[in-house]
PDB file of C-alpha atoms in Angstrom:
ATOM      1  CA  UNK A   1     303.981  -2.650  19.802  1.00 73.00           C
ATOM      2  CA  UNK A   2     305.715  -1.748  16.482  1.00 85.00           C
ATOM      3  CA  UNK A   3     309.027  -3.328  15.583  1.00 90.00           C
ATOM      4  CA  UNK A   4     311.694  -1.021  14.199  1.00 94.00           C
ATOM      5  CA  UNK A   5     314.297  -2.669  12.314  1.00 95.00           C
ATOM      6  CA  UNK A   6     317.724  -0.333  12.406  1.00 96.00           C
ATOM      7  CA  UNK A   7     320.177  -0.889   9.271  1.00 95.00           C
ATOM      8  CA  UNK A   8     323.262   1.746  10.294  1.00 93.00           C
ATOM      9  CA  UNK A   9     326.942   0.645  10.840  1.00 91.00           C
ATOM     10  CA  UNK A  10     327.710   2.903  13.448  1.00 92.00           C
ATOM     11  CA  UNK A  11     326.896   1.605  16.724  1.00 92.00           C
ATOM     12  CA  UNK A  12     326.448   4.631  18.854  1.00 93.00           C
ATOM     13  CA  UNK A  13     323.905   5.863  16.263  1.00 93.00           C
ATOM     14  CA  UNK A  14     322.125   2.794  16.514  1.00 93.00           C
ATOM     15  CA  UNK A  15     321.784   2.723  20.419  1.00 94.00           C
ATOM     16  CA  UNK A  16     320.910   6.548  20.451  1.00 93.00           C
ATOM     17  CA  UNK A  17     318.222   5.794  18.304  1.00 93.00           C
ATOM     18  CA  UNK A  18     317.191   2.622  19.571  1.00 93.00           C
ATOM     19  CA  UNK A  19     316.896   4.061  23.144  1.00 93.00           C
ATOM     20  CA  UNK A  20     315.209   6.907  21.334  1.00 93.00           C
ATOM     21  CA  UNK A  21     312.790   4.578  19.891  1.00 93.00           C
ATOM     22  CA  UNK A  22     312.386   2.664  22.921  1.00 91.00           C
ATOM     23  CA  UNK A  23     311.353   5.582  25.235  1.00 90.00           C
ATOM     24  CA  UNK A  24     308.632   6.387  22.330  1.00 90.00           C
ATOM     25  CA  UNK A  25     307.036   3.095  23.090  1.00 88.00           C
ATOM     26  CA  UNK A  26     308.670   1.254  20.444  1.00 90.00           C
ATOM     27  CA  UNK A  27     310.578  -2.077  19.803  1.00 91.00           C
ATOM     28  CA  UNK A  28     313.860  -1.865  18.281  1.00 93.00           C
ATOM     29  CA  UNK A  29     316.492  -3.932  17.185  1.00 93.00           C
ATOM     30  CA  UNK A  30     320.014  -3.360  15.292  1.00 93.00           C
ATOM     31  CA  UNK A  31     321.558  -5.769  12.511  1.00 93.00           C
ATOM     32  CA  UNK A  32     324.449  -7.504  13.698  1.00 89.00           C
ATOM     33  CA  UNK A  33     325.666  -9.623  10.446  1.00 88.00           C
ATOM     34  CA  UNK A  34     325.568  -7.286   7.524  1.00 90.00           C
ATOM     35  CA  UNK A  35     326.780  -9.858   5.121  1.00 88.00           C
ATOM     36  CA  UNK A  36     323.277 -11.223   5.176  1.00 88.00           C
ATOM     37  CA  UNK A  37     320.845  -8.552   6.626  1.00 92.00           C
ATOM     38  CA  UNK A  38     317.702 -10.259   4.781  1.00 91.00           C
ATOM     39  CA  UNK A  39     317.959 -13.164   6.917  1.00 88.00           C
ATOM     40  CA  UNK A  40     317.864 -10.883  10.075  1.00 89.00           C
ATOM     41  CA  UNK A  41     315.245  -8.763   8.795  1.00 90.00           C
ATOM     42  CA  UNK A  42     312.653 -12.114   8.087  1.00 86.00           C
ATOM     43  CA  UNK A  43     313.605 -13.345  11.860  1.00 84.00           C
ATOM     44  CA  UNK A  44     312.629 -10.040  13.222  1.00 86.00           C
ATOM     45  CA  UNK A  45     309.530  -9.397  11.315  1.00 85.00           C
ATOM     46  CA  UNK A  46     309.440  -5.163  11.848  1.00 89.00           C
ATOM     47  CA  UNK A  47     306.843  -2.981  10.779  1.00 90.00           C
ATOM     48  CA  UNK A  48     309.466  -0.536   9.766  1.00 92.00           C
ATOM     49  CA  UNK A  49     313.099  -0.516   8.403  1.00 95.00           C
ATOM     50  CA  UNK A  50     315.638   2.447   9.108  1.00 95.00           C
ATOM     51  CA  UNK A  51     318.060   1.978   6.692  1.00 93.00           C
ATOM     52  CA  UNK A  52     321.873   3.895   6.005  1.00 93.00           C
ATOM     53  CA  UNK A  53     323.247   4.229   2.482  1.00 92.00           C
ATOM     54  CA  UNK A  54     327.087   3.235   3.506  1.00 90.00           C
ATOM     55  CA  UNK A  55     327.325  -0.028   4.623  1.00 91.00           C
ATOM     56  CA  UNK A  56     329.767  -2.729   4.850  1.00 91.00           C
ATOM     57  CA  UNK A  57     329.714  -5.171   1.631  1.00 89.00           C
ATOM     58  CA  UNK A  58     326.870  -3.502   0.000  1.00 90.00           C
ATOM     59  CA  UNK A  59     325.324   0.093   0.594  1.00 90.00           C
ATOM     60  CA  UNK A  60     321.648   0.349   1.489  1.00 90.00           C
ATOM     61  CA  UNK A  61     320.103   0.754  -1.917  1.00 92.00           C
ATOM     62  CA  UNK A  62     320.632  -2.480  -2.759  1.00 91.00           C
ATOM     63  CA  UNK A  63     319.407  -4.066   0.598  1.00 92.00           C
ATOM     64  CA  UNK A  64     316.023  -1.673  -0.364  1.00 92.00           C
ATOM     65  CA  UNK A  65     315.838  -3.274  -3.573  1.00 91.00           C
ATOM     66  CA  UNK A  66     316.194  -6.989  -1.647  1.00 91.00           C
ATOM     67  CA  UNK A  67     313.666  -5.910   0.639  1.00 90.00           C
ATOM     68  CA  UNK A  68     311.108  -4.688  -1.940  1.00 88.00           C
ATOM     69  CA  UNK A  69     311.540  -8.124  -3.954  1.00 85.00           C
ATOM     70  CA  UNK A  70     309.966  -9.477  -1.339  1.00 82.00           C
ATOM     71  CA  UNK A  71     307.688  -6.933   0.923  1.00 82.00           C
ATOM     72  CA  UNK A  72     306.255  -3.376   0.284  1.00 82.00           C
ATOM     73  CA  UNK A  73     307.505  -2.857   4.544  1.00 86.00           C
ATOM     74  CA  UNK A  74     307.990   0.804   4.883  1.00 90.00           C
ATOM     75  CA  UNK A  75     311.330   1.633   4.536  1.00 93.00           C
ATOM     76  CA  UNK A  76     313.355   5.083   5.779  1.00 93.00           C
ATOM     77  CA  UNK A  77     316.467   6.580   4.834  1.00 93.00           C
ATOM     78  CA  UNK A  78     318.982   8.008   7.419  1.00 91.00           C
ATOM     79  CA  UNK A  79     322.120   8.885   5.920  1.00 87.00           C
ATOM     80  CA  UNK A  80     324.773  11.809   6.264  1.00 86.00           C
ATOM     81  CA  UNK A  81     324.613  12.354   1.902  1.00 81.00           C
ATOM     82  CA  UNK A  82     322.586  15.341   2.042  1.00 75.00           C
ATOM     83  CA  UNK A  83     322.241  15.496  -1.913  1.00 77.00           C
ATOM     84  CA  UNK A  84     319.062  15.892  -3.858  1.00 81.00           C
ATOM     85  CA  UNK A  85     320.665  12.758  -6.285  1.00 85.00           C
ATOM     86  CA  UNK A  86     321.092  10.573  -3.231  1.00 81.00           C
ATOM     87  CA  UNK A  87     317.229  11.144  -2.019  1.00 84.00           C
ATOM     88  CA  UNK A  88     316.422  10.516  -5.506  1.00 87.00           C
ATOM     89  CA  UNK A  89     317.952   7.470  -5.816  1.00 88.00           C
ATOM     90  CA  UNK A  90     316.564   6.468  -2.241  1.00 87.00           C
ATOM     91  CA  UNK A  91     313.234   7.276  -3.327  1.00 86.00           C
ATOM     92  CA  UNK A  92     313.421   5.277  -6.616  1.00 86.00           C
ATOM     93  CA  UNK A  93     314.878   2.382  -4.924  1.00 87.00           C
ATOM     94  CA  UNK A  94     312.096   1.789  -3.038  1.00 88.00           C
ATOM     95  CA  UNK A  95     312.143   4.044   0.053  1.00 89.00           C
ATOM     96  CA  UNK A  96     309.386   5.618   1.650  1.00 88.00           C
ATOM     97  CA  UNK A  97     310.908   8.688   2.707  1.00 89.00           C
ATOM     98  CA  UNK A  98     314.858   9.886   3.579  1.00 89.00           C
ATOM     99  CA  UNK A  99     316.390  11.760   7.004  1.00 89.00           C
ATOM    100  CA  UNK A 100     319.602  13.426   6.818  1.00 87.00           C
ATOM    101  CA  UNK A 101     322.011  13.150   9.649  1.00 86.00           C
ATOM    102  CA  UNK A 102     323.080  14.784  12.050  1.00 87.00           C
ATOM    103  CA  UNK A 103     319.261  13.220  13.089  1.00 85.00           C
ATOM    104  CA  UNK A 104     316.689  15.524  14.156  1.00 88.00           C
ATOM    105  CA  UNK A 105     315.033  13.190  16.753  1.00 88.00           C
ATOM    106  CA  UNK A 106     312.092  14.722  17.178  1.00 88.00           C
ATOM    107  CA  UNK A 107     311.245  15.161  13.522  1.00 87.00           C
ATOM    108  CA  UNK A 108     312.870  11.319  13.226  1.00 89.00           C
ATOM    109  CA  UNK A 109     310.345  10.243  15.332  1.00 91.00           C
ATOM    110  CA  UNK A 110     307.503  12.544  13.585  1.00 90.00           C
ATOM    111  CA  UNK A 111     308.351  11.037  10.458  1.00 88.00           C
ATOM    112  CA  UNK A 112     308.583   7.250  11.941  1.00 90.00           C
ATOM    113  CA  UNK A 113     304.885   7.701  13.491  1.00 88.00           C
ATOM    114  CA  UNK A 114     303.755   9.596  10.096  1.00 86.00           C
ATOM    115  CA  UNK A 115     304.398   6.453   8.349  1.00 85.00           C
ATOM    116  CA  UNK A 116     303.118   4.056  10.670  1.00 85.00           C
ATOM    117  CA  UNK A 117     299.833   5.843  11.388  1.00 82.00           C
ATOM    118  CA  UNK A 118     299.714   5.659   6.971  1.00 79.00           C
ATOM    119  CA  UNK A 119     300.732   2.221   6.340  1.00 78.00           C
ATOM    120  CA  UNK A 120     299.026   0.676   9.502  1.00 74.00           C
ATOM    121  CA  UNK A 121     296.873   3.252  11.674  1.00 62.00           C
ATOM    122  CA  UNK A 122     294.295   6.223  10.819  1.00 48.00           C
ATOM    123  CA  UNK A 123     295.678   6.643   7.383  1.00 41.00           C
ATOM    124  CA  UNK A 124     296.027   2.635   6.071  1.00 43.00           C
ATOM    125  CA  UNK A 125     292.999   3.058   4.225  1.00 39.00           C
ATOM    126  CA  UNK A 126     292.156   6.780   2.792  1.00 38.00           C
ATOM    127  CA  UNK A 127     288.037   7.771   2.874  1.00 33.00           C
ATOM    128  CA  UNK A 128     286.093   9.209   0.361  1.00 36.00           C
ATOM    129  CA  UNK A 129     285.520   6.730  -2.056  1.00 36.00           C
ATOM    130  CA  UNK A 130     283.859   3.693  -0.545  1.00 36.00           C
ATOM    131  CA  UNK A 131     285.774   0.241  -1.863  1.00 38.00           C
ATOM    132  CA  UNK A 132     284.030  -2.698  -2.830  1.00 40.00           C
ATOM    133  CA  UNK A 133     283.675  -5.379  -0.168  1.00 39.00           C
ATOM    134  CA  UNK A 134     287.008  -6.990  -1.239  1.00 48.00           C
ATOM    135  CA  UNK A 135     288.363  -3.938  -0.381  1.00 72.00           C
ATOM    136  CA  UNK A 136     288.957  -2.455  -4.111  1.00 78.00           C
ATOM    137  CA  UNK A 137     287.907   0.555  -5.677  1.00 85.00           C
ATOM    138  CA  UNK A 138     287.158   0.366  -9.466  1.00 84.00           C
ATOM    139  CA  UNK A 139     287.285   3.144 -12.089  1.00 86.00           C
ATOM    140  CA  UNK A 140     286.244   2.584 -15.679  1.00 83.00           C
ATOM    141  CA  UNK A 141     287.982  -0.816 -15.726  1.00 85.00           C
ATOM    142  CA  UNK A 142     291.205   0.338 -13.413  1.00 91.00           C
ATOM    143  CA  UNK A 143     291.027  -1.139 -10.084  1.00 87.00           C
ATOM    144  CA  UNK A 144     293.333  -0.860  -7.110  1.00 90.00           C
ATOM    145  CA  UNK A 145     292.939  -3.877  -4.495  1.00 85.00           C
ATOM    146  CA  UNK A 146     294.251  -1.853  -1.323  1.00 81.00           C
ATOM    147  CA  UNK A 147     294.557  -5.567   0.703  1.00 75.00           C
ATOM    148  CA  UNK A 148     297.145  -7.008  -1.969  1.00 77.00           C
ATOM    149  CA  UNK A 149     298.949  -3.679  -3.005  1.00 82.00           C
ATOM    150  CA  UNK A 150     297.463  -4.511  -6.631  1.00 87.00           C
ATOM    151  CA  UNK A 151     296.445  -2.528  -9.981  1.00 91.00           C
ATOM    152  CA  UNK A 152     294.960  -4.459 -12.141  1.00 89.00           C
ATOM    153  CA  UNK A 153     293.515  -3.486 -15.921  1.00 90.00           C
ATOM    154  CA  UNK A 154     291.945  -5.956 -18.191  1.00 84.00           C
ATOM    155  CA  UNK A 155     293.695  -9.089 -17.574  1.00 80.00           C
ATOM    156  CA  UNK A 156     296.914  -7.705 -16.599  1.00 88.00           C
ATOM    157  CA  UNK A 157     298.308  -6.782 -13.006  1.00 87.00           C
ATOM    158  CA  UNK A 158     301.020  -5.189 -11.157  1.00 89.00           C
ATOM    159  CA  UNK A 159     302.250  -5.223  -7.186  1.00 87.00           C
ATOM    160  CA  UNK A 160     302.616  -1.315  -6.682  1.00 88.00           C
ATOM    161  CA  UNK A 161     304.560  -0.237  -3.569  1.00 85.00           C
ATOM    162  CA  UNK A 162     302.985   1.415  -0.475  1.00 82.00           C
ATOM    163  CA  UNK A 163     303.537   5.215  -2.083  1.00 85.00           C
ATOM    164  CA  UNK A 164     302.075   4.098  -5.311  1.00 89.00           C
ATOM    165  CA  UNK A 165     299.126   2.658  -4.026  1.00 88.00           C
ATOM    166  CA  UNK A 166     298.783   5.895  -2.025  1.00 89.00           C
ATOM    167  CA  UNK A 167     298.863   7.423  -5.319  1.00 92.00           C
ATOM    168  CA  UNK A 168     296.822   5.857  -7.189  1.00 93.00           C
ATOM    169  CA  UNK A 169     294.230   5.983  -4.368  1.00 90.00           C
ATOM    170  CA  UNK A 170     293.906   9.668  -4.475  1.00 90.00           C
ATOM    171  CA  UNK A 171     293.898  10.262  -8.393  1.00 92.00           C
ATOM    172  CA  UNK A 172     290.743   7.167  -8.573  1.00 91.00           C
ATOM    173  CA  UNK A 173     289.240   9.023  -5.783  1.00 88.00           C
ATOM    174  CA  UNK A 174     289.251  12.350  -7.927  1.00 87.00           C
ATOM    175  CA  UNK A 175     289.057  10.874 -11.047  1.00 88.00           C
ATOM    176  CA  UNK A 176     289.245  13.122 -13.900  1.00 83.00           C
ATOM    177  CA  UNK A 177     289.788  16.326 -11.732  1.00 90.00           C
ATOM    178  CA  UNK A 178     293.705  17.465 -11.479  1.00 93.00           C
ATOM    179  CA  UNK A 179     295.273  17.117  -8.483  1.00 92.00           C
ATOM    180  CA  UNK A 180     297.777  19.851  -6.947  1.00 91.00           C
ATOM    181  CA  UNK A 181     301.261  19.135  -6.403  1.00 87.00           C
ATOM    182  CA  UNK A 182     300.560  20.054  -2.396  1.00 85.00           C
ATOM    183  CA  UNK A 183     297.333  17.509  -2.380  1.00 86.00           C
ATOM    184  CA  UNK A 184     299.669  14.853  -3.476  1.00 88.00           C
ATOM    185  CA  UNK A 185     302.712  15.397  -1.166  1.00 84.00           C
ATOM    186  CA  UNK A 186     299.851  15.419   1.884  1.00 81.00           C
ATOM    187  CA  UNK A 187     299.021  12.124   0.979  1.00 80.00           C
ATOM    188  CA  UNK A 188     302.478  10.597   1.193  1.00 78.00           C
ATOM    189  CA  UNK A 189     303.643  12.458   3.916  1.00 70.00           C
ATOM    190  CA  UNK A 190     301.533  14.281   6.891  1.00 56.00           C
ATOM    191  CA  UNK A 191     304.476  17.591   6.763  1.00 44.00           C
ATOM    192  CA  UNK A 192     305.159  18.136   3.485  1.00 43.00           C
ATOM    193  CA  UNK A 193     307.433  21.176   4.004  1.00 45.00           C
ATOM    194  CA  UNK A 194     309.865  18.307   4.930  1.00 45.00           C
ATOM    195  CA  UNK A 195     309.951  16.521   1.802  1.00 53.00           C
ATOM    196  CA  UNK A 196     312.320  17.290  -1.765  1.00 59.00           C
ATOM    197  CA  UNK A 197     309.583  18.418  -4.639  1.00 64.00           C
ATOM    198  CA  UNK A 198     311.772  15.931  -6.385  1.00 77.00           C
ATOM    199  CA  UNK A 199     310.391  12.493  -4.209  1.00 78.00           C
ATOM    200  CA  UNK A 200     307.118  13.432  -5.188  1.00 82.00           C
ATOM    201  CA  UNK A 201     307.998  13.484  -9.154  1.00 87.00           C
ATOM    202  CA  UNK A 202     310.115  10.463  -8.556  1.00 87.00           C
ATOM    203  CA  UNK A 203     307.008   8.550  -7.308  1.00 88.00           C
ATOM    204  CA  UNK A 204     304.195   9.662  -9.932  1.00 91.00           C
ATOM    205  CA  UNK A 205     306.837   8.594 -12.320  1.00 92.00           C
ATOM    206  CA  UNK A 206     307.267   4.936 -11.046  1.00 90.00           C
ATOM    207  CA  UNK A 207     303.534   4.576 -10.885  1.00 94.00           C
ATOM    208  CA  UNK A 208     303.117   5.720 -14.389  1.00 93.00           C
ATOM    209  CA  UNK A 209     305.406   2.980 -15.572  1.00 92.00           C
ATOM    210  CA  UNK A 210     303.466   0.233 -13.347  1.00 92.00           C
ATOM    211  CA  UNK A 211     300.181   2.145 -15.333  1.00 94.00           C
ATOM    212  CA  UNK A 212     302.289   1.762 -18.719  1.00 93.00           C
ATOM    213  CA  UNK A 213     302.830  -1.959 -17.608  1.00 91.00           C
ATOM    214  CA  UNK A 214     299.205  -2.771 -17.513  1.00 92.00           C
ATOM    215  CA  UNK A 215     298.942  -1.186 -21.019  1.00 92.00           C
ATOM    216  CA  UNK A 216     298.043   2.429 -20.002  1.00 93.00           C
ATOM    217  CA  UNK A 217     300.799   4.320 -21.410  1.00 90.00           C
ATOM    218  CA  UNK A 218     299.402   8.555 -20.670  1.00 89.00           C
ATOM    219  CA  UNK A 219     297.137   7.443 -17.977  1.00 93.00           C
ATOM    220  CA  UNK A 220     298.640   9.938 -15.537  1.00 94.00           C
ATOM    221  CA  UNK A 221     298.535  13.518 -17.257  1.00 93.00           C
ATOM    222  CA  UNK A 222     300.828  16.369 -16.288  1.00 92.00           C
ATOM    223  CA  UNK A 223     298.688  19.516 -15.944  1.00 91.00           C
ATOM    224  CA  UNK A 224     301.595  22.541 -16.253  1.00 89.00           C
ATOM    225  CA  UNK A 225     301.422  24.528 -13.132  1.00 85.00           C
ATOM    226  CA  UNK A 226     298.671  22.652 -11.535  1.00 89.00           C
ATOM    227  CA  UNK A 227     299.384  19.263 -10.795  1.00 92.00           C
ATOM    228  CA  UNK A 228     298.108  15.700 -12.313  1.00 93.00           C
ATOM    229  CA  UNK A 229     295.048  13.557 -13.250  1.00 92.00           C
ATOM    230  CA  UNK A 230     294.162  10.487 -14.015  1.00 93.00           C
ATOM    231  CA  UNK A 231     292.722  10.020 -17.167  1.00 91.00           C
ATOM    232  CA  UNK A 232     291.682   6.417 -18.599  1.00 86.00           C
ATOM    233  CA  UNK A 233     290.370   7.598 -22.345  1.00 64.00           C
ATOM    234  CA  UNK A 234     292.115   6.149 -25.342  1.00 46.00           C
ATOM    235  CA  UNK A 235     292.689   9.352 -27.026  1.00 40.00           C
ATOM    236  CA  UNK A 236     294.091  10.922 -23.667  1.00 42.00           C
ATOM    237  CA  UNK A 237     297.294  13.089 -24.427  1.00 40.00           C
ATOM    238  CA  UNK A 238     299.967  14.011 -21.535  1.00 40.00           C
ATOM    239  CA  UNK A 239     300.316  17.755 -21.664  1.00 40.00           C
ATOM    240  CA  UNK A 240     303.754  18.415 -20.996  1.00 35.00           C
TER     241      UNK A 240
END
């Protein structure tokens, strides 16, 4: 049974959606100290956090960026800031994907079993390109160990987030072809027509600093009204 972890400050949200949770076949459990949610969070052990941006002490952003100093544990947004900024800014702090309130709760629980069924069911581990027996797929030098959430060039090496790993998955398994815009929002999310354009630009450009990181400054190219590719020669140039 899946543990849901739910960060909100309003406690008649938090039973609504617990109960909501609960008749889906799901464990859930509320934070009760929000001066040290962490320490809550590590007891419970969930498979996924819901997380609101207002909180007491400190909003969630900054319990995201806690979280993802220590686990790459899916993590949704619910909050009542509708704005493309805040979803930004959720998405760049680590999030996994953002749900604006009033709640929805059948697409709440869509998106909930979306990004279970990615990080843990059907989808964990994408097909097409067969990984090496430790589980890693290797292109021109560039490999991507899907069991530690790793990307690793040369001697270098990087942790990379559940969405980046996604990421990096699909352009390695279509190496050198350009990926659409549409392709790429599919893999991160099963209905797209859900998700900001933004999130998705927000995510290639984290992984293309984790790529810069290891030394591959370019290595994702922007192909104008197509989409991207990866591209791992030196002379590569980003057409803008």
């Amino acid at each position: 049974m899946y543990r849901i972890f739910i960060v909100e400050d309003d406690p008649k949200i938090t039973a609504v959606l617990k109960r909501t949770l609960e008749k889906y076949g799901f464990e859930a459990s509320g934070v009760s100290e929000f001066r040290d949610i962490m320490l809550e969070l590590e007891v419970y052990e969930p498979h996924l956090v819901m997380l609101d941006i207002n909180l007491p002490y400190y909003d969630g952003y900054y319990w995201c960026r806690q979280i993802r100093k220590k686990s790459n544990l899916p993590i949704i947004f619910i909050s009542a800031r509708a704005g493309e900024m805040d979803q930004v800014m959720a998405i760049e702090n680590g999030g996994d994907d953002y749900i604006t309130k009033p709640i929805h709760l059948d697409l709440f629980i869509a998106k909930i079993k979306s990004v279970l069924r990615r990080v843990y069911g059907d989808y964990a581990v994408s097909t097409g390109l067969a990984p090496s027996p430790e589980n890693e797929l290797n292109i021109q030098g560039l490999r991507l160990n899907l069991s530690r959430n790793e990307l690793i060039w040369q001697k270098r090496k990087t942790q990379v987030s559940k969405n980046e790993q996604l990421l990096a998955e699909c352009f390695m398994q279509q190496y050198g072809k350009t990926v659409s815009r549409d392709q790429l929002l599919g893999t991160l999310w099963d209905n797209a027509q859900f998700v900001d354009d933004n999130t998705l630009t927000v995510n290639v450009a984290r992984l293309r600093k984790k790529l810069e990181e290891l030394g591959l400054p370019n290595a994702i190219a922007t192909v104008r009204g197509m989409g991207y590719k990866l591209v791992l020669d030196s002379t590569q140039e980003e057409t803008n």
